[in-house]
Amino acid sequence: MEKDRNATFTKFGGPGTLIADYEHWCVLARPKQVTLGALVLLSDSPHERFSDLPLGAFTELSQVTADLEAAIGRFVSPEKMNYLMLMMVDPHVHFHVLPRYSDERRFADTAFPDTGWPGPPDLSSGVSDADVVEAVRSEIASLWPVRA
């Protein structure tokens, strides 16, 4: 059965950018790769307030972030992970997940500097080429931990 998805899912390119799907959350490749491996961790609920999510979403978040960090760790080897919960333009509960690093990363013949390092991420920078974003999505999906 197909899940009902909120408008934020579509805004961030779903279902084409979908990497992993859980009961309460999904993980998408961010269409603008601010840093290599930038993701959107999105609640599947219609809620716009973090505190309104069901208890199960909070419990599941532990597994989702563990899986996310394992896959990104293998792909990017970041020095830090930033989870930004902004929800100013896209109202549904979601995080922008940005791997952070001091030395430029390269993937798919493309350079991915972290132009904000070591300060806040520079959300105005990044790679938006659809073919590169799809290659990033595919690579991260292939590294995603398999759940029994």
mmCIF file of C-alpha atoms in Angstrom:
data_model
loop_
_atom_site.group_PDB
_atom_site.id
_atom_site.type_symbol
_atom_site.label_atom_id
_atom_site.label_comp_id
_atom_site.label_asym_id
_atom_site.label_seq_id
_atom_site.Cartn_x
_atom_site.Cartn_y
_atom_site.Cartn_z
ATOM 1 C CA MET A 1 0.000 0.000 0.000
ATOM 2 C CA GLU A 2 1.345 3.418 -0.998
ATOM 3 C CA LYS A 3 1.946 5.859 1.861
ATOM 4 C CA ASP A 4 0.272 9.223 1.999
ATOM 5 C CA ARG A 5 3.067 11.761 1.626
ATOM 6 C CA ASN A 6 3.106 15.382 2.681
ATOM 7 C CA ALA A 7 3.931 18.250 0.311
ATOM 8 C CA THR A 8 7.457 18.549 1.713
ATOM 9 C CA PHE A 9 8.212 15.059 0.352
ATOM 10 C CA THR A 10 7.429 16.265 -3.164
ATOM 11 C CA LYS A 11 9.263 19.567 -2.653
ATOM 12 C CA PHE A 12 12.478 17.645 -1.971
ATOM 13 C CA GLY A 13 12.111 15.491 -5.073
ATOM 14 C CA GLY A 14 10.344 12.439 -3.694
ATOM 15 C CA PRO A 15 9.881 9.762 -4.726
ATOM 16 C CA GLY A 16 12.854 10.179 -7.095
ATOM 17 C CA THR A 17 15.240 11.203 -4.308
ATOM 18 C CA LEU A 18 14.077 8.567 -1.800
ATOM 19 C CA ILE A 19 16.884 6.576 -0.160
ATOM 20 C CA ALA A 20 15.208 4.815 2.771
ATOM 21 C CA ASP A 21 11.680 4.487 4.097
ATOM 22 C CA TYR A 22 10.588 3.741 7.653
ATOM 23 C CA GLU A 23 7.242 3.645 9.406
ATOM 24 C CA HIS A 24 7.381 7.315 10.540
ATOM 25 C CA TRP A 25 10.331 8.758 8.585
ATOM 26 C CA CYS A 26 11.911 8.757 5.174
ATOM 27 C CA VAL A 27 15.359 9.809 4.021
ATOM 28 C CA LEU A 28 15.856 11.693 0.769
ATOM 29 C CA ALA A 29 18.936 12.889 -1.086
ATOM 30 C CA ARG A 30 18.819 16.665 -0.840
ATOM 31 C CA PRO A 31 18.331 18.054 -4.387
ATOM 32 C CA LYS A 32 20.961 20.706 -3.621
ATOM 33 C CA GLN A 33 24.026 18.978 -2.242
ATOM 34 C CA VAL A 34 25.331 21.697 0.086
ATOM 35 C CA THR A 35 27.986 19.170 1.078
ATOM 36 C CA LEU A 36 28.503 15.698 -0.352
ATOM 37 C CA GLY A 37 25.840 13.379 1.041
ATOM 38 C CA ALA A 38 23.400 16.098 2.109
ATOM 39 C CA LEU A 39 20.065 14.542 3.046
ATOM 40 C CA VAL A 40 16.561 15.418 4.145
ATOM 41 C CA LEU A 41 15.228 13.395 7.074
ATOM 42 C CA LEU A 42 11.467 13.877 6.793
ATOM 43 C CA SER A 43 8.543 12.864 8.971
ATOM 44 C CA ASP A 44 5.803 11.166 6.995
ATOM 45 C CA SER A 45 3.180 12.866 9.145
ATOM 46 C CA PRO A 46 1.181 15.978 8.300
ATOM 47 C CA HIS A 47 2.461 17.620 11.501
ATOM 48 C CA GLU A 48 4.262 20.954 11.455
ATOM 49 C CA ARG A 49 5.395 20.902 15.090
ATOM 50 C CA PHE A 50 8.077 18.494 16.282
ATOM 51 C CA SER A 51 6.260 18.043 19.594
ATOM 52 C CA ASP A 52 3.107 16.862 17.774
ATOM 53 C CA LEU A 53 4.750 13.754 16.309
ATOM 54 C CA PRO A 54 3.552 10.427 17.698
ATOM 55 C CA LEU A 55 5.715 8.714 20.300
ATOM 56 C CA GLY A 56 6.655 6.007 17.795
ATOM 57 C CA ALA A 57 8.313 8.612 15.574
ATOM 58 C CA PHE A 58 10.639 9.646 18.390
ATOM 59 C CA THR A 59 11.505 6.041 19.180
ATOM 60 C CA GLU A 60 12.156 5.209 15.532
ATOM 61 C CA LEU A 61 14.311 8.318 15.065
ATOM 62 C CA SER A 62 17.108 6.583 16.970
ATOM 63 C CA GLN A 63 17.303 3.761 14.401
ATOM 64 C CA VAL A 64 16.933 6.089 11.425
ATOM 65 C CA THR A 65 19.790 8.340 12.545
ATOM 66 C CA ALA A 66 22.003 5.328 13.328
ATOM 67 C CA ASP A 67 21.402 3.940 9.821
ATOM 68 C CA LEU A 68 21.885 7.370 8.252
ATOM 69 C CA GLU A 69 25.173 8.013 10.038
ATOM 70 C CA ALA A 70 26.468 4.531 9.180
ATOM 71 C CA ALA A 71 25.796 4.996 5.451
ATOM 72 C CA ILE A 72 27.110 8.564 5.337
ATOM 73 C CA GLY A 73 30.163 7.542 7.355
ATOM 74 C CA ARG A 74 31.061 4.925 4.749
ATOM 75 C CA PHE A 75 30.376 7.311 1.860
ATOM 76 C CA VAL A 76 31.783 10.654 2.988
ATOM 77 C CA SER A 77 33.792 10.081 6.201
ATOM 78 C CA PRO A 78 32.580 13.404 7.640
ATOM 79 C CA GLU A 79 34.222 15.068 10.603
ATOM 80 C CA LYS A 80 30.827 16.223 11.923
ATOM 81 C CA MET A 81 27.148 15.792 11.101
ATOM 82 C CA ASN A 82 24.822 18.786 11.271
ATOM 83 C CA TYR A 83 21.087 18.298 11.726
ATOM 84 C CA LEU A 84 19.232 21.512 10.899
ATOM 85 C CA MET A 85 15.534 21.725 11.708
ATOM 86 C CA LEU A 86 14.512 24.961 10.048
ATOM 87 C CA MET A 87 10.930 24.428 8.757
ATOM 88 C CA MET A 88 10.488 28.019 7.619
ATOM 89 C CA VAL A 89 9.539 27.470 3.966
ATOM 90 C CA ASP A 90 8.677 23.764 4.068
ATOM 91 C CA PRO A 91 6.476 23.380 7.145
ATOM 92 C CA HIS A 92 6.369 19.621 7.753
ATOM 93 C CA VAL A 93 8.740 18.226 10.359
ATOM 94 C CA HIS A 94 12.098 17.587 8.737
ATOM 95 C CA PHE A 95 15.828 17.960 9.201
ATOM 96 C CA HIS A 96 18.453 18.973 6.687
ATOM 97 C CA VAL A 97 21.307 16.575 7.408
ATOM 98 C CA LEU A 98 24.681 17.861 6.294
ATOM 99 C CA PRO A 99 27.931 15.931 6.507
ATOM 100 C CA ARG A 100 30.682 18.412 7.418
ATOM 101 C CA TYR A 101 34.378 18.232 6.571
ATOM 102 C CA SER A 102 37.426 20.444 6.336
ATOM 103 C CA ASP A 103 38.869 18.953 3.125
ATOM 104 C CA GLU A 104 36.972 18.980 -0.166
ATOM 105 C CA ARG A 105 35.336 15.718 -1.231
ATOM 106 C CA ARG A 106 35.047 14.505 -4.833
ATOM 107 C CA PHE A 107 32.406 12.236 -6.300
ATOM 108 C CA ALA A 108 31.109 11.682 -9.859
ATOM 109 C CA ASP A 109 33.841 13.957 -11.242
ATOM 110 C CA THR A 110 32.470 16.784 -9.100
ATOM 111 C CA ALA A 111 34.094 18.784 -6.303
ATOM 112 C CA PHE A 112 32.148 19.198 -3.068
ATOM 113 C CA PRO A 113 33.806 21.794 -0.837
ATOM 114 C CA ASP A 114 32.300 22.578 2.554
ATOM 115 C CA THR A 115 32.413 26.344 2.070
ATOM 116 C CA GLY A 116 31.112 27.078 5.559
ATOM 117 C CA TRP A 117 33.648 24.943 7.451
ATOM 118 C CA PRO A 118 34.315 25.286 10.359
ATOM 119 C CA GLY A 119 31.366 27.624 10.920
ATOM 120 C CA PRO A 120 27.696 27.234 10.053
ATOM 121 C CA PRO A 121 26.961 25.525 6.730
ATOM 122 C CA ASP A 122 26.671 27.750 3.677
ATOM 123 C CA LEU A 123 23.200 26.835 2.440
ATOM 124 C CA SER A 124 23.589 29.072 -0.613
ATOM 125 C CA SER A 125 26.344 26.865 -2.046
ATOM 126 C CA GLY A 126 26.176 23.353 -3.406
ATOM 127 C CA VAL A 127 25.694 21.081 -6.391
ATOM 128 C CA SER A 128 22.234 20.814 -7.982
ATOM 129 C CA ASP A 129 23.034 18.802 -11.119
ATOM 130 C CA ALA A 130 20.265 16.156 -11.301
ATOM 131 C CA ASP A 131 22.588 13.426 -12.614
ATOM 132 C CA VAL A 132 25.078 14.005 -9.815
ATOM 133 C CA VAL A 133 22.318 14.084 -7.186
ATOM 134 C CA GLU A 134 20.978 10.776 -8.559
ATOM 135 C CA ALA A 135 24.467 9.267 -8.381
ATOM 136 C CA VAL A 136 24.735 10.431 -4.751
ATOM 137 C CA ARG A 137 21.278 8.985 -3.971
ATOM 138 C CA SER A 138 22.130 5.664 -5.571
ATOM 139 C CA GLU A 139 25.487 5.360 -3.800
ATOM 140 C CA ILE A 140 24.054 6.170 -0.364
ATOM 141 C CA ALA A 141 21.154 3.737 -0.937
ATOM 142 C CA SER A 142 23.664 0.985 -1.769
ATOM 143 C CA LEU A 143 25.461 1.647 1.535
ATOM 144 C CA TRP A 144 22.283 1.786 3.657
ATOM 145 C CA PRO A 145 22.265 -0.801 6.454
ATOM 146 C CA VAL A 146 20.010 -3.775 5.829
ATOM 147 C CA ARG A 147 17.439 -4.243 8.578
ATOM 148 C CA ALA A 148 16.291 -7.744 9.428
#
